[in-house]
Amino acid sequence: MNGSLKIGTFYGIPIQLHWTFLIIIPLFAWIIGSQISLTADMIKEIFLVPLDTSLMTEGYIPYIVGIIVALGLFAGVLLHELAHSLVARYKGIRINSITLMIFGGIASMEEGVPDPKAELPMALIGPITSLVVGLVCSGMVYAVPTLISNPAASGIWIFVFGYLGILNIILCAFNLQPAFPMDGGRVLRAWLATRMPLYRATKIPADIGKGFAIIF
């Protein structure tokens, strides 16, 4: 993809950063850092844990916390795309690259006529990975106080893991929408393709996708 910088490889898959990634990280950091107190209250209500915000609201620390959360979110997106790519490659589909960009991540792969037996697990594994990451991060919210005794310091990591837990679970739910080009649309097409011609199985989630686009 034009404007992308290769930062490494994973199992032979090139990992790239698009230039828009450099814009979204500072933007996310500013948004998250500007809403520390509001978000902390939400995390306390969701997870029912005490959260000391005295340290994370000092000076530039809110924006440092914002950068950590933003990078953690994109790490989750990368894991999501890697999961898609590894299953796709296992099913015999060539993966050209994974690119992180302003709207998240995209795996570039060579696809022919979709095979429902390959498309179904390939589409499902991404949201499942996001759900697992979200649940692990949510579990860390309760583990942090036992690992860090300082309430102010542990408050930062409770905030980070709580935020990432919520975001990754939302990412899972968002991607499961039964609309193209979301993962849920591919899952729906793979399921429908076992019951009707491929063109009809494609048209239904594509039409749903148009409906979601109009709503958004």
Tab-separated table of N, CA and C in Angstrom, residues 26 44-45 52 57 66 79 89 100 104 111 132 136 140 161 163 167 182 184 186 189 199-200 203 207:
chain	number	residue	atom	x	y	z
A	26	PRO	N	-1.368	10.341	18.001
A	26	PRO	CA	-1.453	11.577	18.800
A	26	PRO	C	-2.893	12.036	19.024
A	44	LYS	N	-14.705	2.395	36.643
A	44	LYS	CA	-15.056	2.000	38.024
A	44	LYS	C	-16.457	1.408	38.079
A	45	GLU	N	-17.381	1.983	37.337
A	45	GLU	CA	-18.760	1.490	37.345
A	45	GLU	C	-18.884	0.138	36.654
A	52	ASP	N	-7.697	4.864	41.710
A	52	ASP	CA	-7.057	6.097	42.173
A	52	ASP	C	-6.546	6.868	40.958
A	57	THR	N	-3.717	12.100	36.544
A	57	THR	CA	-4.274	13.403	36.164
A	57	THR	C	-3.262	14.534	36.323
A	66	GLY	N	-2.725	8.184	27.524
A	66	GLY	CA	-3.451	8.125	26.258
A	66	GLY	C	-2.649	7.435	25.168
A	79	LEU	N	-3.197	-8.003	16.362
A	79	LEU	CA	-3.470	-9.400	16.702
A	79	LEU	C	-4.704	-9.907	15.958
A	89	ARG	N	-3.784	-18.275	5.674
A	89	ARG	CA	-2.624	-18.951	5.098
A	89	ARG	C	-2.706	-20.463	5.307
A	100	LEU	N	-1.298	-1.295	9.254
A	100	LEU	CA	-2.001	-0.533	10.287
A	100	LEU	C	-2.172	0.888	9.779
A	104	GLY	N	-7.757	1.501	11.414
A	104	GLY	CA	-7.502	0.208	12.051
A	104	GLY	C	-6.461	-0.570	11.284
A	111	GLU	N	-7.347	-13.491	-3.035
A	111	GLU	CA	-8.539	-14.317	-2.935
A	111	GLU	C	-9.117	-14.590	-4.317
A	132	VAL	N	-11.012	-12.397	23.084
A	132	VAL	CA	-10.043	-12.978	24.027
A	132	VAL	C	-9.141	-11.888	24.603
A	136	VAL	N	-8.929	-10.912	28.521
A	136	VAL	CA	-7.647	-10.950	29.244
A	136	VAL	C	-7.367	-9.595	29.886
A	140	MET	N	-7.060	-8.523	33.851
A	140	MET	CA	-5.907	-7.816	34.427
A	140	MET	C	-6.342	-6.664	35.322
A	161	PHE	N	-5.812	-1.177	31.345
A	161	PHE	CA	-6.375	-2.500	31.032
A	161	PHE	C	-7.897	-2.459	30.942
A	163	TYR	N	-9.720	0.121	29.987
A	163	TYR	CA	-10.036	0.784	28.715
A	163	TYR	C	-9.854	-0.187	27.548
A	167	LEU	N	-12.607	-1.615	24.893
A	167	LEU	CA	-12.440	-1.333	23.464
A	167	LEU	C	-12.369	-2.604	22.633
A	182	MET	N	-17.585	-6.112	6.866
A	182	MET	CA	-17.225	-6.540	8.207
A	182	MET	C	-17.065	-8.059	8.254
A	184	GLY	N	-18.471	-10.077	10.226
A	184	GLY	CA	-19.785	-10.686	10.356
A	184	GLY	C	-20.460	-10.883	9.009
A	186	ARG	N	-18.871	-11.543	6.229
A	186	ARG	CA	-18.212	-12.700	5.625
A	186	ARG	C	-18.705	-13.997	6.270
A	189	ARG	N	-22.082	-14.612	4.756
A	189	ARG	CA	-21.973	-15.110	3.384
A	189	ARG	C	-21.544	-16.571	3.356
A	199	TYR	N	-23.565	-15.860	-5.517
A	199	TYR	CA	-23.911	-14.468	-5.815
A	199	TYR	C	-25.038	-13.968	-4.917
A	200	ARG	N	-26.003	-14.837	-4.615
A	200	ARG	CA	-27.084	-14.448	-3.708
A	200	ARG	C	-26.571	-14.339	-2.281
A	203	LYS	N	-24.869	-11.032	-2.096
A	203	LYS	CA	-25.747	-9.865	-2.211
A	203	LYS	C	-26.435	-9.523	-0.892
A	207	ASP	N	-26.109	-5.912	0.789
A	207	ASP	CA	-27.265	-5.018	0.958
A	207	ASP	C	-27.381	-4.561	2.412
